[in-house]
Amino acid sequence: MQTNPIPPRQPRRSRRKRRVWLWVLLVLAFVGAAAAGALFASNSLLDKSADDVVEDGLLTAKDKSTIMIMGVDERADDVGRSDTLMVATIDPKKDQAALMSIPRDTRVKIKGHGWDKINAAYAYGSAKGGTEGGEKLAQRTVEDFLGVNMDHYVVINIQAFQKIIDAIGGIDIDVEKRMYYEDPWDDDGGLIIDLKPGMQHMDGKTAVTYVRYRDEEGDIGRIKRQQKFMKACMDKVTSPTIIPKLPSVIKEVMSSVKTDLSFRQMLEFAGTLKEAQKNGLKTEMVPGKPLYIDGVSYWIPDLRKLRTTLADTLGIQLNASERALLDRAEHEYESSIPANATAAPATKSSSSKSSTQKSTQSSSKSQSSSSAKSHSSSSTESQSRSSSQTQESRSPSSSVSQGTAPAAPTKNSGNNSKTQ
């Protein structure tokens, strides 16, 4: 009977060596898991690239990230202008965020072009160096104006804007009042804004008209709607129905916008905004006042209040040299405003109301002292004036002028200022 031979006993040294390698593998696995956990626990939004050279005099926060968000109205026959401009300050460690809206009529100094409206910076840069030049000059202008370094940028055009809203399934907006406007020459074949007051579910195309509408408040009223719209978007993006779809939505965003944010950074950006929405997303606008210079309307910022507010948002205490720099910037800005600058006239709504009251009083006096025939004539004339005022008030902002950036086609130049 043949039995299997018993394998020889391995030397003690060989068994000990195997155990050592087993422990080495376990330690490496543990270190790898810990490193991966630390990687995803950290936030790449705070990473500063080696080639990111910060201009002297610009504030930069180490534990926060600043992102310039720019909505651009680009067309085949026009270089385009920055239609919407915001700066997001993100604090991923505390899950806090703030949005600072910059009116597009804000008067700023654009490098190589002097003083102009801030929305002209993108047009100047695009005319000289294409869209990339537009983004760079716009970012440089925003940085010089705010005195703050921009870590990242996001550029969205109108077509991409519609795709993004459609990708999240539309949004719900409570329209605050009746909004109606027609322009046959605008928006590549005609623009019609027709919104009724009340809660409405909007697709991308309808949402664009809500954001672009301008009333007697001009740029300020539209910024209020843009901020309201942004909050509605945050509500939708952070809703339980969207969260599982967020990666696919981010992919749609990445393919529809121009940005220097990576896919991971976009996810972190969305995640921080989601948590910030719970903690109270702060929305602000550049403080200032309207002013007319040579018949052109501008938004004149309160530079000191603006920059001290931003420093506080970034958690930065201004030192003596930074305060001196702010003093010089404020003095330069105030000195650049011409002596013939005038305050903005009363809005059309107030003048229309006053005119209506005078017309009513005149009609009342006419009724008490004239015959039925003259009463009929007066009534017809009053209705004609009222109709004219109604049509005039439908125009969102006929008194707002454009800046001196590269001009759009003649057929659009008179109407684009009303809606863009």
Short mmCIF file of C-alpha atoms in Angstrom, two decimals:
data_model
loop_
_atom_site.label_atom_id
_atom_site.label_comp_id
_atom_site.label_asym_id
_atom_site.label_seq_id
_atom_site.Cartn_x
_atom_site.Cartn_y
_atom_site.Cartn_z
CA MET A 1 0.00 0.00 0.00
CA GLN A 2 1.48 3.26 -1.19
CA THR A 3 1.02 6.34 0.92
CA ASN A 4 1.57 9.95 -0.09
CA PRO A 5 4.82 11.24 1.26
CA ILE A 6 4.59 13.98 3.87
CA PRO A 7 5.88 17.25 2.40
CA PRO A 8 9.07 18.39 3.99
CA ARG A 9 8.78 21.04 6.69
CA GLN A 10 9.63 24.52 5.40
CA PRO A 11 12.50 26.28 7.02
CA ARG A 12 11.51 28.71 9.79
CA ARG A 13 13.15 31.59 7.92
CA SER A 14 10.93 31.10 4.82
CA ARG A 15 7.68 31.09 6.85
CA ARG A 16 8.75 34.20 8.73
CA LYS A 17 9.50 36.00 5.44
CA ARG A 18 5.97 35.19 4.14
CA ARG A 19 4.38 36.60 7.29
CA VAL A 20 6.45 39.79 6.96
CA TRP A 21 5.25 40.34 3.37
CA LEU A 22 1.66 39.74 4.47
CA TRP A 23 1.99 42.46 7.10
CA VAL A 24 3.63 44.79 4.57
CA LEU A 25 0.69 44.31 2.18
CA LEU A 26 -1.83 44.97 4.96
CA VAL A 27 -0.01 48.15 6.00
CA LEU A 28 0.16 49.36 2.39
CA ALA A 29 -3.55 48.67 1.94
CA PHE A 30 -4.34 50.60 5.12
CA VAL A 31 -2.14 53.55 4.10
CA GLY A 32 -3.69 53.55 0.62
CA ALA A 33 -7.22 53.58 2.04
CA ALA A 34 -6.31 56.38 4.42
CA ALA A 35 -4.72 58.38 1.59
CA ALA A 36 -7.79 57.90 -0.61
CA GLY A 37 -10.04 58.99 2.26
CA ALA A 38 -7.92 62.09 2.84
CA LEU A 39 -7.98 62.86 -0.87
CA PHE A 40 -11.75 62.85 -1.12
CA ALA A 41 -12.16 64.50 2.27
CA SER A 42 -10.07 67.41 1.02
CA ASN A 43 -11.47 69.90 -1.46
CA SER A 44 -9.68 70.51 -4.73
CA LEU A 45 -11.46 73.86 -5.13
CA LEU A 46 -8.86 75.22 -2.73
CA ASP A 47 -5.95 73.94 -4.81
CA LYS A 48 -3.82 76.72 -6.28
CA SER A 49 -2.03 75.80 -9.49
CA ALA A 50 1.66 76.57 -9.78
CA ASP A 51 1.13 78.76 -12.86
CA ASP A 52 -1.57 80.85 -11.15
CA VAL A 53 0.31 84.13 -10.73
CA VAL A 54 -1.61 86.57 -8.55
CA GLU A 55 -1.27 90.21 -9.52
CA ASP A 56 0.17 92.48 -6.84
CA GLY A 57 -2.46 94.19 -4.73
CA LEU A 58 -5.17 91.53 -5.20
CA LEU A 59 -6.68 89.87 -2.14
CA THR A 60 -6.53 86.06 -2.05
CA ALA A 61 -8.06 83.84 0.63
CA LYS A 62 -6.33 80.53 1.37
CA ASP A 63 -9.38 78.72 2.74
CA LYS A 64 -11.93 79.98 0.20
CA SER A 65 -12.30 79.89 -3.56
CA THR A 66 -13.55 82.66 -5.86
CA ILE A 67 -15.30 81.79 -9.12
CA MET A 68 -16.33 84.30 -11.80
CA ILE A 69 -19.63 83.29 -13.43
CA MET A 70 -20.37 85.04 -16.70
CA GLY A 71 -23.43 84.73 -18.93
CA VAL A 72 -22.62 85.78 -22.49
CA ASP A 73 -24.96 86.73 -25.31
CA GLU A 74 -22.93 85.54 -28.32
CA ARG A 75 -24.30 85.64 -31.87
CA ALA A 76 -22.97 84.83 -35.32
CA ASP A 77 -22.87 88.51 -36.32
CA ASP A 78 -21.70 89.98 -33.03
CA VAL A 79 -18.70 89.42 -30.72
CA GLY A 80 -21.08 89.33 -27.75
CA ARG A 81 -21.16 90.96 -24.34
CA SER A 82 -21.27 89.64 -20.80
CA ASP A 83 -25.00 89.74 -20.14
CA THR A 84 -24.79 88.43 -16.55
CA LEU A 85 -21.83 88.72 -14.21
CA MET A 86 -21.51 87.18 -10.74
CA VAL A 87 -18.70 86.26 -8.37
CA ALA A 88 -19.20 83.22 -6.16
CA THR A 89 -17.18 82.94 -2.96
CA ILE A 90 -17.07 79.31 -1.82
CA ASP A 91 -16.05 78.07 1.63
CA PRO A 92 -16.04 74.24 1.26
CA LYS A 93 -14.86 73.65 4.84
CA LYS A 94 -17.81 75.51 6.39
CA ASP A 95 -20.24 74.74 3.54
CA GLN A 96 -20.95 78.42 2.99
CA ALA A 97 -21.26 80.46 -0.20
CA ALA A 98 -22.00 84.01 -1.30
CA LEU A 99 -22.99 85.41 -4.70
CA MET A 100 -22.02 88.98 -5.61
CA SER A 101 -23.88 90.33 -8.67
CA ILE A 102 -22.16 93.00 -10.77
CA PRO A 103 -24.52 95.22 -12.82
CA ARG A 104 -23.46 95.13 -16.45
CA ASP A 105 -23.67 98.94 -16.60
CA THR A 106 -21.02 99.25 -13.86
CA ARG A 107 -18.42 101.84 -14.84
CA VAL A 108 -14.93 100.35 -14.62
CA LYS A 109 -11.47 100.84 -16.04
CA ILE A 110 -10.69 98.26 -18.75
CA LYS A 111 -7.01 97.71 -19.45
CA GLY A 112 -6.12 99.26 -22.81
CA HIS A 113 -9.58 100.80 -23.31
CA GLY A 114 -10.09 103.29 -20.51
CA TRP A 115 -13.33 103.79 -18.60
CA ASP A 116 -16.38 101.92 -19.90
CA LYS A 117 -19.20 99.60 -18.87
CA ILE A 118 -17.97 96.30 -17.47
CA ASN A 119 -19.94 94.26 -20.02
CA ALA A 120 -17.78 95.79 -22.78
CA ALA A 121 -14.65 94.00 -21.50
CA TYR A 122 -15.69 90.66 -23.00
CA ALA A 123 -16.50 92.35 -26.32
CA TYR A 124 -13.13 94.14 -26.48
CA GLY A 125 -11.22 90.95 -25.64
CA SER A 126 -13.22 88.82 -28.11
CA ALA A 127 -12.73 91.33 -30.93
CA LYS A 128 -8.97 91.20 -30.39
CA GLY A 129 -8.26 87.62 -29.35
CA GLY A 130 -11.40 85.53 -29.85
CA THR A 131 -13.55 84.11 -27.07
CA GLU A 132 -10.51 83.15 -25.01
CA GLY A 133 -9.35 86.76 -25.18
CA GLY A 134 -12.81 87.85 -24.09
CA GLU A 135 -12.72 85.62 -21.02
CA LYS A 136 -9.23 86.74 -20.04
CA LEU A 137 -9.93 90.46 -20.37
CA ALA A 138 -13.25 90.10 -18.56
CA GLN A 139 -11.57 88.24 -15.70
CA ARG A 140 -8.73 90.75 -15.52
CA THR A 141 -11.27 93.61 -15.44
CA VAL A 142 -13.29 91.97 -12.66
CA GLU A 143 -10.14 91.34 -10.62
CA ASP A 144 -8.91 94.92 -10.99
CA PHE A 145 -12.36 96.29 -10.14
CA LEU A 146 -12.98 94.16 -7.05
CA GLY A 147 -9.35 94.01 -5.93
CA VAL A 148 -9.76 90.23 -5.52
CA ASN A 149 -8.04 87.35 -7.34
CA MET A 150 -10.36 85.04 -9.29
CA ASP A 151 -9.37 81.38 -8.86
CA HIS A 152 -11.70 80.02 -11.54
CA TYR A 153 -14.21 81.06 -14.19
CA VAL A 154 -17.40 79.68 -15.73
CA VAL A 155 -18.72 81.13 -19.02
CA ILE A 156 -22.25 80.25 -20.15
CA ASN A 157 -23.96 81.41 -23.35
CA ILE A 158 -27.72 81.60 -23.84
CA GLN A 159 -27.97 78.33 -25.78
CA ALA A 160 -26.02 76.46 -23.07
CA PHE A 161 -28.16 78.10 -20.42
CA GLN A 162 -31.29 76.63 -21.98
CA LYS A 163 -29.71 73.16 -22.17
CA ILE A 164 -28.74 73.21 -18.49
CA ILE A 165 -32.23 74.22 -17.34
CA ASP A 166 -33.77 71.53 -19.53
CA ALA A 167 -31.27 68.97 -18.17
CA ILE A 168 -32.49 69.49 -14.60
CA GLY A 169 -36.11 69.29 -15.75
CA GLY A 170 -36.95 73.00 -15.66
CA ILE A 171 -37.50 75.21 -12.62
CA ASP A 172 -40.41 76.73 -10.70
CA ILE A 173 -40.53 80.54 -10.51
CA ASP A 174 -43.10 82.81 -8.88
CA VAL A 175 -43.39 85.57 -11.50
CA GLU A 176 -43.88 88.79 -9.56
CA LYS A 177 -45.83 90.74 -12.20
CA ARG A 178 -47.03 90.84 -15.79
CA MET A 179 -44.08 90.82 -18.18
CA TYR A 180 -44.61 91.51 -21.87
CA TYR A 181 -42.18 92.69 -24.52
CA GLU A 182 -41.73 92.20 -28.27
CA ASP A 183 -38.70 92.90 -30.45
CA PRO A 184 -38.82 91.57 -34.04
CA TRP A 185 -35.14 92.38 -34.61
CA ASP A 186 -33.75 90.69 -31.51
CA ASP A 187 -32.86 87.09 -30.68
CA ASP A 188 -32.20 85.77 -34.19
CA GLY A 189 -35.67 86.19 -35.62
CA GLY A 190 -37.63 87.92 -32.93
CA LEU A 191 -37.88 88.04 -29.17
CA ILE A 192 -41.19 87.72 -27.36
CA ILE A 193 -41.39 87.88 -23.56
CA ASP A 194 -44.88 86.98 -22.40
CA LEU A 195 -45.14 85.97 -18.74
CA LYS A 196 -48.15 86.22 -16.46
CA PRO A 197 -47.89 86.70 -12.69
CA GLY A 198 -47.92 83.67 -10.41
CA MET A 199 -46.04 80.40 -9.88
CA GLN A 200 -44.94 78.83 -13.16
CA HIS A 201 -42.85 75.86 -14.26
CA MET A 202 -40.34 77.07 -16.86
CA ASP A 203 -38.28 75.22 -19.41
CA GLY A 204 -34.94 76.60 -20.58
CA LYS A 205 -36.32 78.86 -23.30
CA THR A 206 -38.93 80.44 -21.02
CA ALA A 207 -36.43 80.87 -18.19
CA VAL A 208 -34.17 82.88 -20.52
CA THR A 209 -36.95 85.41 -21.12
CA TYR A 210 -37.55 85.81 -17.37
CA VAL A 211 -33.88 86.46 -16.68
CA ARG A 212 -33.45 88.88 -19.62
CA TYR A 213 -36.55 91.01 -19.02
CA ARG A 214 -35.85 94.62 -18.01
CA ASP A 215 -38.46 96.96 -16.58
CA GLU A 216 -38.36 100.54 -15.32
CA GLU A 217 -35.79 99.49 -12.70
CA GLY A 218 -33.36 98.65 -15.50
CA ASP A 219 -30.34 96.55 -14.56
CA ILE A 220 -31.15 96.58 -10.84
CA GLY A 221 -34.56 94.98 -11.31
CA ARG A 222 -33.08 92.33 -13.58
CA ILE A 223 -30.37 91.49 -11.05
CA LYS A 224 -33.07 90.87 -8.44
CA ARG A 225 -34.70 88.42 -10.85
CA GLN A 226 -31.36 86.77 -11.61
CA GLN A 227 -30.70 86.22 -7.91
CA LYS A 228 -34.24 84.92 -7.44
CA PHE A 229 -33.65 82.62 -10.40
CA MET A 230 -30.34 81.34 -8.98
CA LYS A 231 -32.05 80.43 -5.70
CA ALA A 232 -34.78 78.60 -7.63
CA CYS A 233 -32.07 76.66 -9.50
CA MET A 234 -30.39 75.76 -6.21
CA ASP A 235 -33.72 74.54 -4.83
CA LYS A 236 -34.16 72.30 -7.87
CA VAL A 237 -30.59 71.02 -7.99
CA THR A 238 -30.65 70.14 -4.28
CA SER A 239 -34.06 68.46 -4.40
CA PRO A 240 -34.16 64.67 -3.78
CA THR A 241 -35.22 64.00 -7.39
CA ILE A 242 -32.10 65.65 -8.81
CA ILE A 243 -29.37 64.43 -6.46
CA PRO A 244 -29.11 60.93 -8.04
CA LYS A 245 -28.87 62.59 -11.47
CA LEU A 246 -26.27 65.16 -10.41
CA PRO A 247 -23.25 63.48 -12.10
CA SER A 248 -25.08 63.34 -15.45
CA VAL A 249 -26.25 66.93 -15.02
CA ILE A 250 -22.67 68.00 -14.30
CA LYS A 251 -21.56 66.23 -17.49
CA GLU A 252 -24.15 68.21 -19.45
CA VAL A 253 -22.88 71.39 -17.81
CA MET A 254 -19.27 70.51 -18.63
CA SER A 255 -20.15 70.02 -22.30
CA SER A 256 -22.21 73.22 -22.47
CA VAL A 257 -19.99 75.76 -20.73
CA LYS A 258 -16.40 76.98 -20.87
CA THR A 259 -14.58 76.65 -17.55
CA ASP A 260 -11.22 75.86 -16.02
CA LEU A 261 -12.90 73.75 -13.31
CA SER A 262 -12.27 70.01 -13.51
CA PHE A 263 -15.11 67.48 -13.35
CA ARG A 264 -14.31 66.77 -9.71
CA GLN A 265 -14.21 70.48 -8.89
CA MET A 266 -17.60 70.98 -10.54
CA LEU A 267 -19.02 68.21 -8.34
CA GLU A 268 -17.49 69.83 -5.26
CA PHE A 269 -18.80 73.23 -6.35
CA ALA A 270 -22.33 71.82 -6.70
CA GLY A 271 -22.03 69.98 -3.39
CA THR A 272 -20.90 73.08 -1.53
CA LEU A 273 -23.73 75.14 -3.05
CA LYS A 274 -26.16 72.42 -1.96
CA GLU A 275 -25.01 72.65 1.65
CA ALA A 276 -24.74 76.44 1.49
CA GLN A 277 -28.37 76.58 0.40
CA LYS A 278 -29.31 74.89 3.68
CA ASN A 279 -27.08 77.26 5.66
CA GLY A 280 -28.42 80.35 3.89
CA LEU A 281 -26.95 81.26 0.50
CA LYS A 282 -25.92 84.92 0.68
CA THR A 283 -26.78 87.11 -2.33
CA GLU A 284 -25.48 90.64 -2.69
CA MET A 285 -25.10 93.31 -5.37
CA VAL A 286 -22.34 95.83 -5.93
CA PRO A 287 -23.39 98.83 -3.80
CA GLY A 288 -23.66 102.12 -5.65
CA LYS A 289 -25.94 104.49 -7.50
CA PRO A 290 -27.01 105.24 -11.12
CA LEU A 291 -25.43 108.19 -12.91
CA TYR A 292 -25.58 109.67 -16.40
CA ILE A 293 -22.32 110.66 -18.12
CA ASP A 294 -22.65 112.31 -21.53
CA GLY A 295 -26.15 110.92 -21.83
CA VAL A 296 -25.09 107.31 -21.09
CA SER A 297 -26.33 105.52 -17.97
CA TYR A 298 -23.78 103.92 -15.63
CA TRP A 299 -23.80 102.19 -12.27
CA ILE A 300 -21.30 104.01 -10.05
CA PRO A 301 -20.04 101.70 -7.28
CA ASP A 302 -19.28 102.59 -3.68
CA LEU A 303 -15.75 101.22 -4.02
CA ARG A 304 -14.82 101.41 -0.33
CA LYS A 305 -17.96 99.63 0.84
CA LEU A 306 -17.63 97.05 -1.95
CA ARG A 307 -14.04 96.07 -1.21
CA THR A 308 -14.38 96.05 2.57
CA THR A 309 -17.47 93.83 2.21
CA LEU A 310 -15.57 91.42 -0.03
CA ALA A 311 -12.61 91.36 2.37
CA ASP A 312 -15.01 90.48 5.19
CA THR A 313 -16.59 87.72 3.05
CA LEU A 314 -13.12 86.32 2.34
CA GLY A 315 -12.22 86.53 6.03
CA ILE A 316 -9.32 88.91 5.35
CA GLN A 317 -8.29 91.74 7.66
CA LEU A 318 -6.98 94.63 5.57
CA ASN A 319 -3.52 95.73 6.64
CA ALA A 320 -2.11 99.26 6.38
CA SER A 321 -0.71 98.82 2.84
CA GLU A 322 -3.97 97.29 1.59
CA ARG A 323 -5.98 100.16 3.09
CA ALA A 324 -3.63 102.66 1.45
CA LEU A 325 -4.14 100.86 -1.87
CA LEU A 326 -7.91 101.11 -1.39
CA ASP A 327 -7.59 104.84 -0.70
CA ARG A 328 -5.69 105.36 -3.96
CA ALA A 329 -8.17 103.28 -5.96
CA GLU A 330 -11.11 105.20 -4.50
CA HIS A 331 -9.45 108.55 -5.23
CA GLU A 332 -8.65 107.52 -8.82
CA TYR A 333 -12.21 106.40 -9.41
CA GLU A 334 -13.84 109.52 -8.00
CA SER A 335 -11.44 111.76 -9.94
CA SER A 336 -12.32 110.01 -13.21
CA ILE A 337 -16.02 110.95 -13.04
CA PRO A 338 -16.64 114.06 -15.21
CA ALA A 339 -18.03 117.18 -13.55
CA ASN A 340 -21.04 117.19 -15.91
CA ALA A 341 -22.30 113.79 -14.63
CA THR A 342 -25.94 113.96 -13.57
CA ALA A 343 -28.24 111.86 -11.44
CA ALA A 344 -30.53 109.40 -13.19
CA PRO A 345 -33.95 110.86 -14.06
CA ALA A 346 -37.16 109.59 -12.49
CA THR A 347 -38.31 106.18 -13.72
CA LYS A 348 -40.93 105.94 -16.42
CA SER A 349 -43.38 104.31 -14.05
CA SER A 350 -43.43 107.33 -11.71
CA SER A 351 -43.65 109.85 -14.56
CA SER A 352 -46.39 107.81 -16.20
CA LYS A 353 -48.29 107.69 -12.91
CA SER A 354 -47.96 111.46 -12.46
CA SER A 355 -49.07 112.06 -16.05
CA THR A 356 -52.08 109.79 -15.56
CA GLN A 357 -53.09 111.66 -12.38
CA LYS A 358 -52.87 115.03 -14.15
CA SER A 359 -54.88 113.66 -17.06
CA THR A 360 -57.56 112.37 -14.66
CA GLN A 361 -57.79 115.74 -12.85
CA SER A 362 -58.01 117.63 -16.15
CA SER A 363 -60.70 115.26 -17.40
CA SER A 364 -62.70 115.73 -14.18
CA LYS A 365 -62.64 119.53 -14.51
CA SER A 366 -63.60 119.28 -18.19
CA GLN A 367 -66.58 117.09 -17.36
CA SER A 368 -68.01 119.63 -14.91
CA SER A 369 -67.77 122.64 -17.29
CA SER A 370 -68.26 121.37 -20.84
CA SER A 371 -70.99 119.87 -22.98
CA ALA A 372 -71.46 116.20 -23.83
CA LYS A 373 -69.72 116.75 -27.16
CA SER A 374 -66.60 118.25 -25.62
CA HIS A 375 -66.71 115.55 -22.93
CA SER A 376 -66.63 112.91 -25.66
CA SER A 377 -63.70 114.63 -27.35
CA SER A 378 -61.82 114.92 -24.05
CA SER A 379 -62.50 111.27 -23.24
CA THR A 380 -61.20 110.14 -26.64
CA GLU A 381 -58.06 112.23 -26.24
CA SER A 382 -57.52 110.87 -22.72
CA GLN A 383 -57.87 107.28 -23.94
CA SER A 384 -55.34 107.99 -26.70
CA ARG A 385 -52.82 109.32 -24.16
CA SER A 386 -53.46 106.34 -21.85
CA SER A 387 -52.95 103.89 -24.71
CA SER A 388 -49.70 105.61 -25.66
CA GLN A 389 -48.47 105.42 -22.05
CA THR A 390 -49.42 101.74 -21.82
CA GLN A 391 -47.43 100.91 -24.95
CA GLU A 392 -44.50 102.95 -23.68
CA SER A 393 -44.51 101.22 -20.29
CA ARG A 394 -44.40 97.82 -22.03
CA SER A 395 -40.92 98.62 -23.29
CA PRO A 396 -38.67 97.22 -20.54
CA SER A 397 -36.14 100.06 -20.58
CA SER A 398 -36.07 102.35 -23.55
CA SER A 399 -33.85 104.94 -21.88
CA VAL A 400 -30.82 102.71 -21.19
CA SER A 401 -27.90 103.30 -23.53
CA GLN A 402 -25.16 100.90 -24.52
CA GLY A 403 -21.49 101.36 -23.82
CA THR A 404 -18.84 102.04 -26.43
CA ALA A 405 -17.80 98.44 -27.05
CA PRO A 406 -17.62 97.04 -30.60
CA ALA A 407 -21.05 97.74 -32.05
CA ALA A 408 -23.68 95.17 -32.88
CA PRO A 409 -25.52 95.36 -36.24
CA THR A 410 -27.51 98.56 -36.79
CA LYS A 411 -30.88 96.83 -36.73
CA ASN A 412 -30.20 95.56 -33.20
CA SER A 413 -28.41 98.51 -31.67
CA GLY A 414 -31.51 100.42 -30.76
CA ASN A 415 -33.33 97.53 -29.15
CA ASN A 416 -30.74 95.30 -27.54
CA SER A 417 -30.31 97.73 -24.67
CA LYS A 418 -33.87 97.07 -23.61
CA THR A 419 -33.52 93.38 -23.00
CA GLN A 420 -29.88 92.35 -22.79
#
